[in-house]
């Protein structure tokens, strides 16, 4: 299995060597948090913890990695020997995947000897940042979808293959029904969806021939793509084939005036008695368009959500940081303007009004409160403290979280939620 020791920034290792040379080996705590929510996010979804734990197991340095580091001419032999033996054996605390989090709350906290936990900074941010980012984007589509089916169609425009795979995981946690991504389906057991592209229709001499050919190849649960030429004419051909016995379960529209076309296609299908045939819409879909189309009565049953979700187009990054908050039992505070940090390992207590989230309080770890404690110990001396939840369980966790959200946080308009730091 490929080692991930070089999946870090150079300065992590230069710091670690200097720490060792100057006797800075004491117990340290680093906290991963988001300083401020993006202007168009009311909350975030904690996501990526299982992936991070897998990455930590692979964060090691073999002969190839050490040869490269030696070739840089920067590192001493004693430090390369230290890296050769490196294996994370510290403690890790986290807010579980699928829980809703807010600004300045410790999503992940890592505790151990200073050099050993410093070098994890880049890896931890990289893994948690991306999945939290896209899960937080995806759940917005879920919140405005009014129970319609959502499918991840974004793989082709993801920022790399791994990004596409882990975005599919994040979107499934966030309520999507599945993905077009076969590797994500294989790796995570996520349902997969897909039929044909416009190129398939264009290869045949006419559209009806293409429809017939595909129905012959895949006779169960046929979905026809309508908008290669004339969407309404394609809908009429769908009716014709359905009356001949083709098992049509859906049609897809990928372009045009979706509000108008969906209504006209629905009329054509309904007048022919095909009321059970679903309308699927794809192409430029995001939470803003879903809300607009549905609020105007567009009879869409499912959405393929792609580019704008998988790139988190309206908020492409989070102000996420991994900062030293405690060293040898003493508080550590960064006071830079706009980048102030809060000392010590922390716990988050959540309070409810009835069954609805009311406020969070962030306190020093170990303090007691009547609220619900969100931060859990996940690794102790490098070992899991309990079995990790399945993907389905993480998904169920988020669905329950969504149910408990205040109404003002469920929409696309900016809401507010109180986070008290003590």
mmCIF file of C-alpha atoms in Angstrom:
data_model
loop_
_atom_site.group_PDB
_atom_site.id
_atom_site.type_symbol
_atom_site.label_atom_id
_atom_site.label_comp_id
_atom_site.label_asym_id
_atom_site.label_seq_id
_atom_site.Cartn_x
_atom_site.Cartn_y
_atom_site.Cartn_z
ATOM 1 C CA UNK A 1 0.000 0.000 0.000
ATOM 2 C CA UNK A 2 1.310 3.449 -0.920
ATOM 3 C CA UNK A 3 2.817 5.381 1.975
ATOM 4 C CA UNK A 4 1.571 8.929 2.551
ATOM 5 C CA UNK A 5 4.492 10.422 4.494
ATOM 6 C CA UNK A 6 5.288 12.902 1.745
ATOM 7 C CA UNK A 7 1.675 14.100 1.621
ATOM 8 C CA UNK A 8 2.668 17.084 3.705
ATOM 9 C CA UNK A 9 4.313 20.483 3.270
ATOM 10 C CA UNK A 10 8.058 20.948 3.554
ATOM 11 C CA UNK A 11 7.831 23.242 6.547
ATOM 12 C CA UNK A 12 6.112 20.571 8.634
ATOM 13 C CA UNK A 13 9.279 18.482 8.465
ATOM 14 C CA UNK A 14 11.726 21.368 8.908
ATOM 15 C CA UNK A 15 9.830 22.356 12.072
ATOM 16 C CA UNK A 16 9.800 18.768 13.331
ATOM 17 C CA UNK A 17 13.558 18.384 12.908
ATOM 18 C CA UNK A 18 14.189 21.648 14.722
ATOM 19 C CA UNK A 19 11.780 20.691 17.508
ATOM 20 C CA UNK A 20 13.747 17.498 18.061
ATOM 21 C CA UNK A 21 17.090 19.293 17.995
ATOM 22 C CA UNK A 22 15.922 21.752 20.638
ATOM 23 C CA UNK A 23 14.216 19.284 22.940
ATOM 24 C CA UNK A 24 10.643 20.291 22.079
ATOM 25 C CA UNK A 25 9.104 16.863 22.473
ATOM 26 C CA UNK A 26 6.383 17.670 25.014
ATOM 27 C CA UNK A 27 2.710 16.807 24.803
ATOM 28 C CA UNK A 28 0.864 19.071 22.363
ATOM 29 C CA UNK A 29 -2.737 19.508 21.242
ATOM 30 C CA UNK A 30 -3.649 20.795 17.787
ATOM 31 C CA UNK A 31 -7.221 21.782 16.929
ATOM 32 C CA UNK A 32 -8.850 21.757 13.484
ATOM 33 C CA UNK A 33 -11.668 24.283 13.140
ATOM 34 C CA UNK A 34 -13.269 26.776 10.753
ATOM 35 C CA UNK A 35 -12.770 30.408 11.772
ATOM 36 C CA UNK A 36 -15.843 31.820 10.016
ATOM 37 C CA UNK A 37 -18.617 30.262 7.985
ATOM 38 C CA UNK A 38 -18.823 31.321 4.324
ATOM 39 C CA UNK A 39 -21.342 34.108 3.834
ATOM 40 C CA UNK A 40 -23.773 31.699 2.142
ATOM 41 C CA UNK A 41 -23.543 28.854 4.647
ATOM 42 C CA UNK A 42 -25.641 28.586 7.792
ATOM 43 C CA UNK A 43 -23.760 25.538 9.093
ATOM 44 C CA UNK A 44 -21.269 22.876 8.075
ATOM 45 C CA UNK A 45 -21.393 19.073 8.089
ATOM 46 C CA UNK A 46 -18.539 17.236 9.774
ATOM 47 C CA UNK A 47 -17.284 14.798 7.156
ATOM 48 C CA UNK A 48 -14.160 12.816 6.262
ATOM 49 C CA UNK A 49 -13.140 11.371 9.635
ATOM 50 C CA UNK A 50 -13.055 7.737 8.496
ATOM 51 C CA UNK A 51 -10.962 8.742 5.484
ATOM 52 C CA UNK A 52 -8.585 10.617 7.776
ATOM 53 C CA UNK A 53 -8.150 7.594 10.041
ATOM 54 C CA UNK A 54 -7.301 5.462 7.014
ATOM 55 C CA UNK A 55 -4.794 8.088 5.890
ATOM 56 C CA UNK A 56 -3.147 8.221 9.322
ATOM 57 C CA UNK A 57 -2.475 4.494 9.127
ATOM 58 C CA UNK A 58 -0.649 5.072 5.845
ATOM 59 C CA UNK A 59 1.235 8.189 6.969
ATOM 60 C CA UNK A 60 4.649 6.513 7.053
ATOM 61 C CA UNK A 61 8.055 6.892 5.419
ATOM 62 C CA UNK A 62 9.643 4.043 3.458
ATOM 63 C CA UNK A 63 12.945 3.784 1.595
ATOM 64 C CA UNK A 64 11.696 5.690 -1.448
ATOM 65 C CA UNK A 65 10.345 8.585 0.612
ATOM 66 C CA UNK A 66 13.491 8.786 2.720
ATOM 67 C CA UNK A 67 15.768 8.734 -0.310
ATOM 68 C CA UNK A 68 13.901 11.696 -1.718
ATOM 69 C CA UNK A 69 14.110 13.633 1.555
ATOM 70 C CA UNK A 70 17.836 12.907 1.821
ATOM 71 C CA UNK A 71 18.329 14.177 -1.742
ATOM 72 C CA UNK A 72 17.023 17.593 -0.711
ATOM 73 C CA UNK A 73 20.093 18.111 1.424
ATOM 74 C CA UNK A 74 18.069 19.666 4.240
ATOM 75 C CA UNK A 75 17.552 16.857 6.703
ATOM 76 C CA UNK A 76 19.964 15.176 9.110
ATOM 77 C CA UNK A 77 20.374 11.445 9.455
ATOM 78 C CA UNK A 78 18.905 11.351 12.975
ATOM 79 C CA UNK A 79 15.711 12.965 11.676
ATOM 80 C CA UNK A 80 15.438 10.585 8.740
ATOM 81 C CA UNK A 81 15.786 7.723 11.238
ATOM 82 C CA UNK A 82 12.984 9.322 13.274
ATOM 83 C CA UNK A 83 10.753 9.399 10.196
ATOM 84 C CA UNK A 84 11.579 5.801 9.299
ATOM 85 C CA UNK A 85 10.104 4.709 12.620
ATOM 86 C CA UNK A 86 7.197 7.151 12.543
ATOM 87 C CA UNK A 87 3.756 5.738 13.269
ATOM 88 C CA UNK A 88 0.958 7.787 14.775
ATOM 89 C CA UNK A 89 0.346 6.682 18.339
ATOM 90 C CA UNK A 90 -1.341 9.735 19.741
ATOM 91 C CA UNK A 91 -4.914 10.561 20.714
ATOM 92 C CA UNK A 92 -7.546 11.906 18.367
ATOM 93 C CA UNK A 93 -10.788 13.597 19.387
ATOM 94 C CA UNK A 94 -13.490 14.514 16.876
ATOM 95 C CA UNK A 95 -17.054 15.579 16.341
ATOM 96 C CA UNK A 96 -18.472 12.481 14.588
ATOM 97 C CA UNK A 97 -19.221 12.471 10.889
ATOM 98 C CA UNK A 98 -22.710 13.599 10.007
ATOM 99 C CA UNK A 99 -23.001 16.047 12.907
ATOM 100 C CA UNK A 100 -23.666 19.708 12.155
ATOM 101 C CA UNK A 101 -20.905 22.084 13.221
ATOM 102 C CA UNK A 102 -20.333 25.838 13.324
ATOM 103 C CA UNK A 103 -17.510 28.358 13.417
ATOM 104 C CA UNK A 104 -14.727 27.942 15.999
ATOM 105 C CA UNK A 105 -15.805 24.435 16.953
ATOM 106 C CA UNK A 106 -13.066 21.761 17.085
ATOM 107 C CA UNK A 107 -13.950 19.284 14.353
ATOM 108 C CA UNK A 108 -10.774 17.282 15.005
ATOM 109 C CA UNK A 109 -8.214 17.573 17.824
ATOM 110 C CA UNK A 110 -4.944 15.654 17.807
ATOM 111 C CA UNK A 111 -2.801 15.108 20.888
ATOM 112 C CA UNK A 112 0.692 13.661 21.157
ATOM 113 C CA UNK A 113 4.405 14.516 21.190
ATOM 114 C CA UNK A 114 4.860 17.864 19.429
ATOM 115 C CA UNK A 115 6.962 16.744 16.425
ATOM 116 C CA UNK A 116 4.669 13.788 15.776
ATOM 117 C CA UNK A 117 1.456 15.803 15.635
ATOM 118 C CA UNK A 118 2.882 18.904 13.953
ATOM 119 C CA UNK A 119 3.711 16.994 10.773
ATOM 120 C CA UNK A 120 0.088 15.883 10.392
ATOM 121 C CA UNK A 121 -1.239 19.410 9.776
ATOM 122 C CA UNK A 122 -1.400 19.316 5.980
ATOM 123 C CA UNK A 123 -2.902 15.842 5.808
ATOM 124 C CA UNK A 124 -5.597 16.575 8.383
ATOM 125 C CA UNK A 125 -6.697 19.826 6.747
ATOM 126 C CA UNK A 126 -6.659 18.325 3.251
ATOM 127 C CA UNK A 127 -8.878 15.352 4.108
ATOM 128 C CA UNK A 128 -11.390 17.007 6.422
ATOM 129 C CA UNK A 129 -11.614 20.280 4.504
ATOM 130 C CA UNK A 130 -12.714 18.734 1.224
ATOM 131 C CA UNK A 131 -15.341 16.311 2.465
ATOM 132 C CA UNK A 132 -16.751 18.841 4.933
ATOM 133 C CA UNK A 133 -16.887 21.431 2.142
ATOM 134 C CA UNK A 134 -18.800 19.267 -0.338
ATOM 135 C CA UNK A 135 -21.067 17.606 2.235
ATOM 136 C CA UNK A 136 -22.046 21.089 3.433
ATOM 137 C CA UNK A 137 -22.816 22.086 -0.157
ATOM 138 C CA UNK A 138 -24.723 18.883 -0.959
ATOM 139 C CA UNK A 139 -27.018 19.032 2.067
ATOM 140 C CA UNK A 140 -28.306 22.415 0.869
ATOM 141 C CA UNK A 141 -29.757 20.707 -2.221
ATOM 142 C CA UNK A 142 -31.287 18.067 0.031
ATOM 143 C CA UNK A 143 -32.889 20.708 2.242
ATOM 144 C CA UNK A 144 -34.689 22.432 -0.645
ATOM 145 C CA UNK A 145 -35.494 19.302 -2.683
ATOM 146 C CA UNK A 146 -38.910 18.646 -1.080
ATOM 147 C CA UNK A 147 -38.265 14.915 -1.030
ATOM 148 C CA UNK A 148 -37.203 14.660 -4.677
ATOM 149 C CA UNK A 149 -34.439 12.217 -5.604
ATOM 150 C CA UNK A 150 -30.903 13.636 -5.885
ATOM 151 C CA UNK A 151 -28.016 11.905 -7.672
ATOM 152 C CA UNK A 152 -24.355 12.957 -7.837
ATOM 153 C CA UNK A 153 -23.417 13.598 -11.487
ATOM 154 C CA UNK A 154 -20.246 15.596 -10.788
ATOM 155 C CA UNK A 155 -17.358 13.145 -11.254
ATOM 156 C CA UNK A 156 -16.172 14.409 -14.638
ATOM 157 C CA UNK A 157 -15.628 17.960 -13.400
ATOM 158 C CA UNK A 158 -14.254 17.159 -9.958
ATOM 159 C CA UNK A 159 -10.827 18.547 -9.140
ATOM 160 C CA UNK A 160 -9.172 15.167 -9.596
ATOM 161 C CA UNK A 161 -10.190 11.520 -9.437
ATOM 162 C CA UNK A 162 -9.976 11.136 -5.650
ATOM 163 C CA UNK A 163 -11.993 14.325 -5.187
ATOM 164 C CA UNK A 164 -14.768 12.869 -7.327
ATOM 165 C CA UNK A 165 -14.788 9.622 -5.372
ATOM 166 C CA UNK A 166 -14.888 11.257 -1.941
ATOM 167 C CA UNK A 167 -17.440 13.840 -3.071
ATOM 168 C CA UNK A 168 -19.760 10.948 -3.929
ATOM 169 C CA UNK A 169 -19.299 9.655 -0.389
ATOM 170 C CA UNK A 170 -19.997 13.090 1.084
ATOM 171 C CA UNK A 171 -23.096 13.609 -1.055
ATOM 172 C CA UNK A 172 -24.521 10.246 -0.041
ATOM 173 C CA UNK A 173 -24.083 11.190 3.605
ATOM 174 C CA UNK A 174 -25.869 14.459 2.778
ATOM 175 C CA UNK A 175 -29.006 12.729 1.512
ATOM 176 C CA UNK A 176 -28.323 11.999 -2.159
ATOM 177 C CA UNK A 177 -29.771 8.711 -3.389
ATOM 178 C CA UNK A 178 -26.638 7.690 -5.261
ATOM 179 C CA UNK A 179 -23.958 8.572 -7.783
ATOM 180 C CA UNK A 180 -22.931 8.075 -11.402
ATOM 181 C CA UNK A 181 -19.401 7.251 -10.119
ATOM 182 C CA UNK A 182 -18.722 3.527 -10.385
ATOM 183 C CA UNK A 183 -15.579 3.520 -8.236
ATOM 184 C CA UNK A 184 -17.447 5.288 -5.445
ATOM 185 C CA UNK A 185 -20.190 2.696 -5.834
ATOM 186 C CA UNK A 186 -17.682 -0.135 -5.538
ATOM 187 C CA UNK A 187 -15.659 1.404 -2.722
ATOM 188 C CA UNK A 188 -18.495 2.617 -0.510
ATOM 189 C CA UNK A 189 -21.510 0.558 -1.574
ATOM 190 C CA UNK A 190 -23.361 3.635 -2.853
ATOM 191 C CA UNK A 191 -26.171 2.989 -5.396
ATOM 192 C CA UNK A 192 -25.160 3.925 -8.959
ATOM 193 C CA UNK A 193 -27.274 5.554 -11.662
ATOM 194 C CA UNK A 194 -26.889 6.361 -15.367
ATOM 195 C CA UNK A 195 -28.175 5.670 -18.869
ATOM 196 C CA UNK A 196 -26.858 7.441 -22.005
ATOM 197 C CA UNK A 197 -25.249 10.679 -23.208
ATOM 198 C CA UNK A 198 -26.261 12.728 -26.233
ATOM 199 C CA UNK A 199 -23.509 11.057 -28.271
ATOM 200 C CA UNK A 200 -25.435 7.787 -28.077
ATOM 201 C CA UNK A 201 -28.518 9.392 -29.643
ATOM 202 C CA UNK A 202 -26.457 11.148 -32.317
ATOM 203 C CA UNK A 203 -24.755 7.964 -33.550
ATOM 204 C CA UNK A 204 -28.034 6.521 -34.862
ATOM 205 C CA UNK A 205 -29.772 7.681 -38.038
ATOM 206 C CA UNK A 206 -32.679 9.051 -36.036
ATOM 207 C CA UNK A 207 -33.744 9.532 -32.425
ATOM 208 C CA UNK A 208 -36.391 6.845 -32.375
ATOM 209 C CA UNK A 209 -33.906 4.269 -33.639
ATOM 210 C CA UNK A 210 -31.579 5.237 -30.789
ATOM 211 C CA UNK A 211 -34.375 4.888 -28.250
ATOM 212 C CA UNK A 212 -35.317 1.466 -29.586
ATOM 213 C CA UNK A 213 -31.716 0.290 -29.589
ATOM 214 C CA UNK A 214 -31.114 1.267 -25.999
ATOM 215 C CA UNK A 215 -34.401 -0.252 -24.860
ATOM 216 C CA UNK A 216 -33.383 -3.479 -26.587
ATOM 217 C CA UNK A 217 -29.995 -3.495 -24.845
ATOM 218 C CA UNK A 218 -31.383 -2.588 -21.411
ATOM 219 C CA UNK A 219 -35.105 -3.474 -21.419
ATOM 220 C CA UNK A 220 -35.674 -3.078 -17.674
ATOM 221 C CA UNK A 221 -36.311 0.382 -16.267
ATOM 222 C CA UNK A 222 -35.674 2.395 -19.446
ATOM 223 C CA UNK A 223 -34.854 6.111 -19.161
ATOM 224 C CA UNK A 224 -34.779 8.159 -22.379
ATOM 225 C CA UNK A 225 -32.702 11.328 -22.855
ATOM 226 C CA UNK A 226 -35.032 13.852 -24.495
ATOM 227 C CA UNK A 227 -33.113 17.023 -25.343
ATOM 228 C CA UNK A 228 -30.636 16.027 -28.086
ATOM 229 C CA UNK A 229 -32.827 17.633 -30.754
ATOM 230 C CA UNK A 230 -36.402 18.584 -29.862
ATOM 231 C CA UNK A 231 -37.456 17.760 -26.317
ATOM 232 C CA UNK A 232 -41.202 17.633 -26.904
ATOM 233 C CA UNK A 233 -40.900 15.520 -30.050
ATOM 234 C CA UNK A 234 -38.691 13.126 -28.078
ATOM 235 C CA UNK A 235 -41.375 12.966 -25.387
ATOM 236 C CA UNK A 236 -43.907 11.973 -28.047
ATOM 237 C CA UNK A 237 -41.566 9.218 -29.282
ATOM 238 C CA UNK A 238 -41.324 8.025 -25.693
ATOM 239 C CA UNK A 239 -45.119 7.729 -25.584
ATOM 240 C CA UNK A 240 -45.130 5.778 -28.841
ATOM 241 C CA UNK A 241 -42.558 3.272 -27.598
ATOM 242 C CA UNK A 242 -44.255 2.910 -24.227
ATOM 243 C CA UNK A 243 -47.513 2.021 -25.988
ATOM 244 C CA UNK A 244 -45.591 -0.629 -27.930
ATOM 245 C CA UNK A 245 -44.584 -2.225 -24.633
ATOM 246 C CA UNK A 246 -41.221 -0.623 -23.808
ATOM 247 C CA UNK A 247 -40.842 -0.401 -20.026
ATOM 248 C CA UNK A 248 -40.188 3.321 -19.705
ATOM 249 C CA UNK A 249 -39.673 4.478 -16.130
ATOM 250 C CA UNK A 250 -38.215 7.931 -16.740
ATOM 251 C CA UNK A 251 -37.082 10.669 -19.088
ATOM 252 C CA UNK A 252 -34.189 13.073 -18.649
ATOM 253 C CA UNK A 253 -33.952 16.729 -19.668
ATOM 254 C CA UNK A 254 -30.439 18.180 -19.666
ATOM 255 C CA UNK A 255 -30.927 21.651 -21.141
ATOM 256 C CA UNK A 256 -33.363 24.390 -22.066
ATOM 257 C CA UNK A 257 -36.083 26.199 -20.142
ATOM 258 C CA UNK A 258 -36.589 23.582 -17.440
ATOM 259 C CA UNK A 259 -39.682 25.185 -15.937
ATOM 260 C CA UNK A 260 -41.492 25.227 -19.275
ATOM 261 C CA UNK A 261 -40.166 21.960 -20.699
ATOM 262 C CA UNK A 262 -40.811 19.905 -17.567
ATOM 263 C CA UNK A 263 -44.428 21.045 -17.513
ATOM 264 C CA UNK A 264 -44.951 20.371 -21.216
ATOM 265 C CA UNK A 265 -43.271 16.959 -21.066
ATOM 266 C CA UNK A 266 -45.393 16.081 -18.018
ATOM 267 C CA UNK A 267 -48.521 17.041 -19.976
ATOM 268 C CA UNK A 268 -47.511 14.856 -22.946
ATOM 269 C CA UNK A 269 -46.813 11.895 -20.680
ATOM 270 C CA UNK A 270 -49.934 12.301 -18.556
ATOM 271 C CA UNK A 271 -52.249 12.647 -21.541
ATOM 272 C CA UNK A 272 -50.903 9.295 -22.744
ATOM 273 C CA UNK A 273 -51.552 7.704 -19.365
ATOM 274 C CA UNK A 274 -47.859 7.620 -18.407
ATOM 275 C CA UNK A 275 -48.342 9.306 -15.053
ATOM 276 C CA UNK A 276 -45.765 7.036 -13.393
ATOM 277 C CA UNK A 277 -42.931 7.982 -15.741
ATOM 278 C CA UNK A 278 -40.519 10.205 -13.833
ATOM 279 C CA UNK A 279 -38.908 13.408 -15.072
ATOM 280 C CA UNK A 280 -35.202 13.770 -14.297
ATOM 281 C CA UNK A 281 -33.387 17.065 -14.756
ATOM 282 C CA UNK A 282 -29.626 17.554 -15.051
ATOM 283 C CA UNK A 283 -27.253 20.214 -16.374
ATOM 284 C CA UNK A 284 -26.241 23.167 -14.200
ATOM 285 C CA UNK A 285 -28.323 21.987 -11.252
ATOM 286 C CA UNK A 286 -27.694 23.369 -7.776
ATOM 287 C CA UNK A 287 -29.719 24.237 -4.687
ATOM 288 C CA UNK A 288 -30.679 27.669 -6.022
ATOM 289 C CA UNK A 289 -32.145 26.265 -9.245
ATOM 290 C CA UNK A 290 -33.835 23.364 -7.480
ATOM 291 C CA UNK A 291 -35.577 25.776 -5.135
ATOM 292 C CA UNK A 292 -36.590 28.103 -7.974
ATOM 293 C CA UNK A 293 -37.931 25.352 -10.218
ATOM 294 C CA UNK A 294 -39.886 23.626 -7.468
ATOM 295 C CA UNK A 295 -41.301 26.884 -6.108
ATOM 296 C CA UNK A 296 -42.678 27.568 -9.593
ATOM 297 C CA UNK A 297 -44.351 24.176 -9.765
ATOM 298 C CA UNK A 298 -41.939 22.372 -12.099
ATOM 299 C CA UNK A 299 -43.004 18.687 -12.012
ATOM 300 C CA UNK A 300 -39.482 17.308 -11.643
ATOM 301 C CA UNK A 301 -39.056 14.013 -9.798
ATOM 302 C CA UNK A 302 -35.259 13.767 -9.642
ATOM 303 C CA UNK A 303 -32.187 15.907 -10.139
ATOM 304 C CA UNK A 304 -28.699 15.041 -11.334
ATOM 305 C CA UNK A 305 -26.518 17.459 -9.389
ATOM 306 C CA UNK A 306 -23.024 17.905 -10.764
ATOM 307 C CA UNK A 307 -20.455 20.628 -11.348
ATOM 308 C CA UNK A 308 -21.767 23.299 -9.016
ATOM 309 C CA UNK A 309 -22.004 20.842 -6.140
ATOM 310 C CA UNK A 310 -18.737 18.994 -6.618
ATOM 311 C CA UNK A 311 -16.725 22.225 -6.877
ATOM 312 C CA UNK A 312 -18.793 23.963 -4.180
ATOM 313 C CA UNK A 313 -19.030 26.788 -6.681
ATOM 314 C CA UNK A 314 -20.491 29.477 -4.419
ATOM 315 C CA UNK A 315 -18.099 28.723 -1.526
ATOM 316 C CA UNK A 316 -15.057 26.889 -2.956
ATOM 317 C CA UNK A 317 -13.071 26.793 0.275
ATOM 318 C CA UNK A 318 -13.420 27.030 4.039
ATOM 319 C CA UNK A 319 -11.277 29.156 6.348
ATOM 320 C CA UNK A 320 -10.087 25.992 8.075
ATOM 321 C CA UNK A 321 -7.034 25.930 10.317
ATOM 322 C CA UNK A 322 -5.013 23.404 12.368
ATOM 323 C CA UNK A 323 -3.564 25.325 15.298
ATOM 324 C CA UNK A 324 -1.540 24.595 18.420
ATOM 325 C CA UNK A 325 -3.807 25.196 21.417
ATOM 326 C CA UNK A 326 -1.928 23.488 24.242
ATOM 327 C CA UNK A 327 1.703 22.509 24.962
ATOM 328 C CA UNK A 328 2.900 20.676 28.052
ATOM 329 C CA UNK A 329 -0.421 21.474 29.721
ATOM 330 C CA UNK A 330 -0.112 25.210 29.115
ATOM 331 C CA UNK A 331 -2.476 27.241 26.922
ATOM 332 C CA UNK A 332 -1.273 28.469 23.539
ATOM 333 C CA UNK A 333 -3.039 31.385 21.880
ATOM 334 C CA UNK A 334 -2.501 33.061 18.523
ATOM 335 C CA UNK A 335 -3.490 36.737 18.713
ATOM 336 C CA UNK A 336 -3.096 37.805 15.073
ATOM 337 C CA UNK A 337 -5.911 40.131 13.873
ATOM 338 C CA UNK A 338 -8.696 38.037 12.364
ATOM 339 C CA UNK A 339 -6.901 34.808 13.246
ATOM 340 C CA UNK A 340 -7.224 34.604 17.013
ATOM 341 C CA UNK A 341 -7.320 31.096 18.451
ATOM 342 C CA UNK A 342 -8.764 29.712 21.668
ATOM 343 C CA UNK A 343 -6.557 27.720 24.065
ATOM 344 C CA UNK A 344 -6.729 24.144 25.326
ATOM 345 C CA UNK A 345 -8.356 20.977 24.123
ATOM 346 C CA UNK A 346 -12.062 21.700 23.838
ATOM 347 C CA UNK A 347 -15.489 20.138 24.191
ATOM 348 C CA UNK A 348 -18.664 21.361 22.475
ATOM 349 C CA UNK A 349 -21.954 21.123 24.341
ATOM 350 C CA UNK A 350 -25.172 21.472 22.349
ATOM 351 C CA UNK A 351 -28.382 22.691 23.930
ATOM 352 C CA UNK A 352 -31.889 22.201 22.573
ATOM 353 C CA UNK A 353 -35.187 23.986 22.878
ATOM 354 C CA UNK A 354 -37.548 21.060 22.854
ATOM 355 C CA UNK A 355 -36.147 19.001 20.000
ATOM 356 C CA UNK A 356 -34.619 21.923 18.082
ATOM 357 C CA UNK A 357 -30.999 23.057 18.298
ATOM 358 C CA UNK A 358 -30.768 26.242 20.357
ATOM 359 C CA UNK A 359 -27.083 27.049 20.990
ATOM 360 C CA UNK A 360 -23.601 25.558 21.355
ATOM 361 C CA UNK A 361 -21.109 26.195 24.123
ATOM 362 C CA UNK A 362 -17.382 25.539 23.559
ATOM 363 C CA UNK A 363 -15.559 24.852 26.824
ATOM 364 C CA UNK A 364 -12.294 23.368 28.057
ATOM 365 C CA UNK A 365 -12.271 19.591 27.694
ATOM 366 C CA UNK A 366 -13.227 17.895 30.954
ATOM 367 C CA UNK A 367 -15.640 20.588 32.122
ATOM 368 C CA UNK A 368 -19.157 19.418 32.812
ATOM 369 C CA UNK A 369 -22.401 20.713 31.392
ATOM 370 C CA UNK A 370 -26.030 19.708 30.988
ATOM 371 C CA UNK A 371 -25.750 19.948 27.221
ATOM 372 C CA UNK A 372 -25.026 17.149 24.743
ATOM 373 C CA UNK A 373 -21.274 16.551 24.402
ATOM 374 C CA UNK A 374 -20.333 16.442 20.713
ATOM 375 C CA UNK A 375 -16.582 15.759 20.879
ATOM 376 C CA UNK A 376 -15.695 12.066 21.204
ATOM 377 C CA UNK A 377 -12.378 10.312 21.802
ATOM 378 C CA UNK A 378 -11.791 8.318 18.613
ATOM 379 C CA UNK A 379 -8.161 7.167 18.960
ATOM 380 C CA UNK A 380 -6.296 6.492 22.195
ATOM 381 C CA UNK A 381 -2.579 5.881 21.743
ATOM 382 C CA UNK A 382 -3.259 5.311 18.062
ATOM 383 C CA UNK A 383 -5.997 2.712 18.545
ATOM 384 C CA UNK A 384 -9.724 3.020 17.931
ATOM 385 C CA UNK A 385 -11.750 3.396 21.102
ATOM 386 C CA UNK A 386 -14.829 1.873 19.456
ATOM 387 C CA UNK A 387 -16.074 0.614 16.118
ATOM 388 C CA UNK A 388 -16.678 3.318 13.527
ATOM 389 C CA UNK A 389 -20.225 3.870 12.237
ATOM 390 C CA UNK A 390 -21.173 2.579 8.806
ATOM 391 C CA UNK A 391 -21.853 4.959 5.940
ATOM 392 C CA UNK A 392 -25.583 4.339 6.355
ATOM 393 C CA UNK A 393 -25.360 5.195 10.056
ATOM 394 C CA UNK A 394 -23.494 8.424 9.290
ATOM 395 C CA UNK A 395 -26.192 9.311 6.755
ATOM 396 C CA UNK A 396 -28.906 8.629 9.331
ATOM 397 C CA UNK A 397 -27.056 10.822 11.825
ATOM 398 C CA UNK A 398 -27.142 13.755 9.430
ATOM 399 C CA UNK A 399 -30.797 13.208 8.572
ATOM 400 C CA UNK A 400 -31.586 13.429 12.289
ATOM 401 C CA UNK A 401 -29.420 16.539 12.597
ATOM 402 C CA UNK A 402 -31.301 18.177 9.742
ATOM 403 C CA UNK A 403 -34.579 17.427 11.458
ATOM 404 C CA UNK A 404 -33.341 19.246 14.565
ATOM 405 C CA UNK A 405 -32.116 22.347 12.724
ATOM 406 C CA UNK A 406 -33.893 25.631 13.460
ATOM 407 C CA UNK A 407 -36.087 26.579 10.510
ATOM 408 C CA UNK A 408 -34.080 29.722 9.777
ATOM 409 C CA UNK A 409 -30.996 27.577 9.110
ATOM 410 C CA UNK A 410 -32.738 25.222 6.669
ATOM 411 C CA UNK A 411 -33.214 27.736 3.863
ATOM 412 C CA UNK A 412 -30.806 29.429 1.479
ATOM 413 C CA UNK A 413 -31.092 32.813 3.181
ATOM 414 C CA UNK A 414 -28.546 33.669 5.851
ATOM 415 C CA UNK A 415 -29.602 32.708 9.370
ATOM 416 C CA UNK A 416 -27.849 32.892 12.714
ATOM 417 C CA UNK A 417 -26.947 30.422 15.457
ATOM 418 C CA UNK A 418 -25.332 31.179 18.773
ATOM 419 C CA UNK A 419 -21.904 29.678 19.526
ATOM 420 C CA UNK A 420 -20.623 30.688 22.963
ATOM 421 C CA UNK A 421 -16.904 30.205 23.633
ATOM 422 C CA UNK A 422 -15.966 30.050 27.296
#
